[in-house]
Amino acid sequence: MIIATAHIITALQTIVMCNVDPMAQGVVTVGCIHGGAAPDVIPDVVELQGAPRAFEGSVMQLLRVRVRQIVAQVAAGLGVAAAVTFAEPSTPATVNDPALARLVRETAAALVGPQRVRSDYRIMATEDCAF
C-alpha cells in the first residue's frame, strides 16, 4: 500500500499543471499520510489527507473531479482499493468586502506609504473565515 500511495500522491501533483488554466490558480495538497506501524511490515491500509484549493468554484469542482478520477485510476492500475471523501461543505475562497478592503488599503497607505501596500496579492492558505 505504501508504493500505491506514493504513486497516487505523485499523480495528484499533476492535476493543476495538466488541467487548470495558469491564470486561474489552484492547488492540491497532501498534508498527512498515515500507514503502517513497523518498518518491516507492509500495511493493509494507508490514509491520505489533503485539500484542494482554488479561488473559483469551477476550478474547485474540477480539482475534486480529477482527484476522484486519478485516485480511482491509479488504484485500479495497481490492483488496490481506494476511496475518496471530501469534507462537506468545502471551504470556499475568501472574498474580501470591497468597501472594507478599500478602507484597509487606504489606512495602510496613510501609515506606511502607498508604495509599501499591495492590493493584488492573493494566497492559497486555508482558513475558516470564508463561510
CSV table of C-alpha atoms in Angstrom, one decimal, residues 57-67:
chain,number,residue,atom,x,y,z
A,57,GLY,CA,-15.8,27.5,-7.8
A,58,SER,CA,-15.4,25.9,-11.2
A,59,VAL,CA,-11.7,25.3,-10.6
A,60,MET,CA,-12.5,23.8,-7.2
A,61,GLN,CA,-15.1,21.4,-8.8
A,62,LEU,CA,-12.6,20.4,-11.5
A,63,LEU,CA,-9.9,19.7,-8.8
A,64,ARG,CA,-12.3,17.5,-6.9
A,65,VAL,CA,-13.4,15.6,-10.0
A,66,ARG,CA,-9.8,15.0,-11.1
A,67,VAL,CA,-8.8,13.9,-7.6
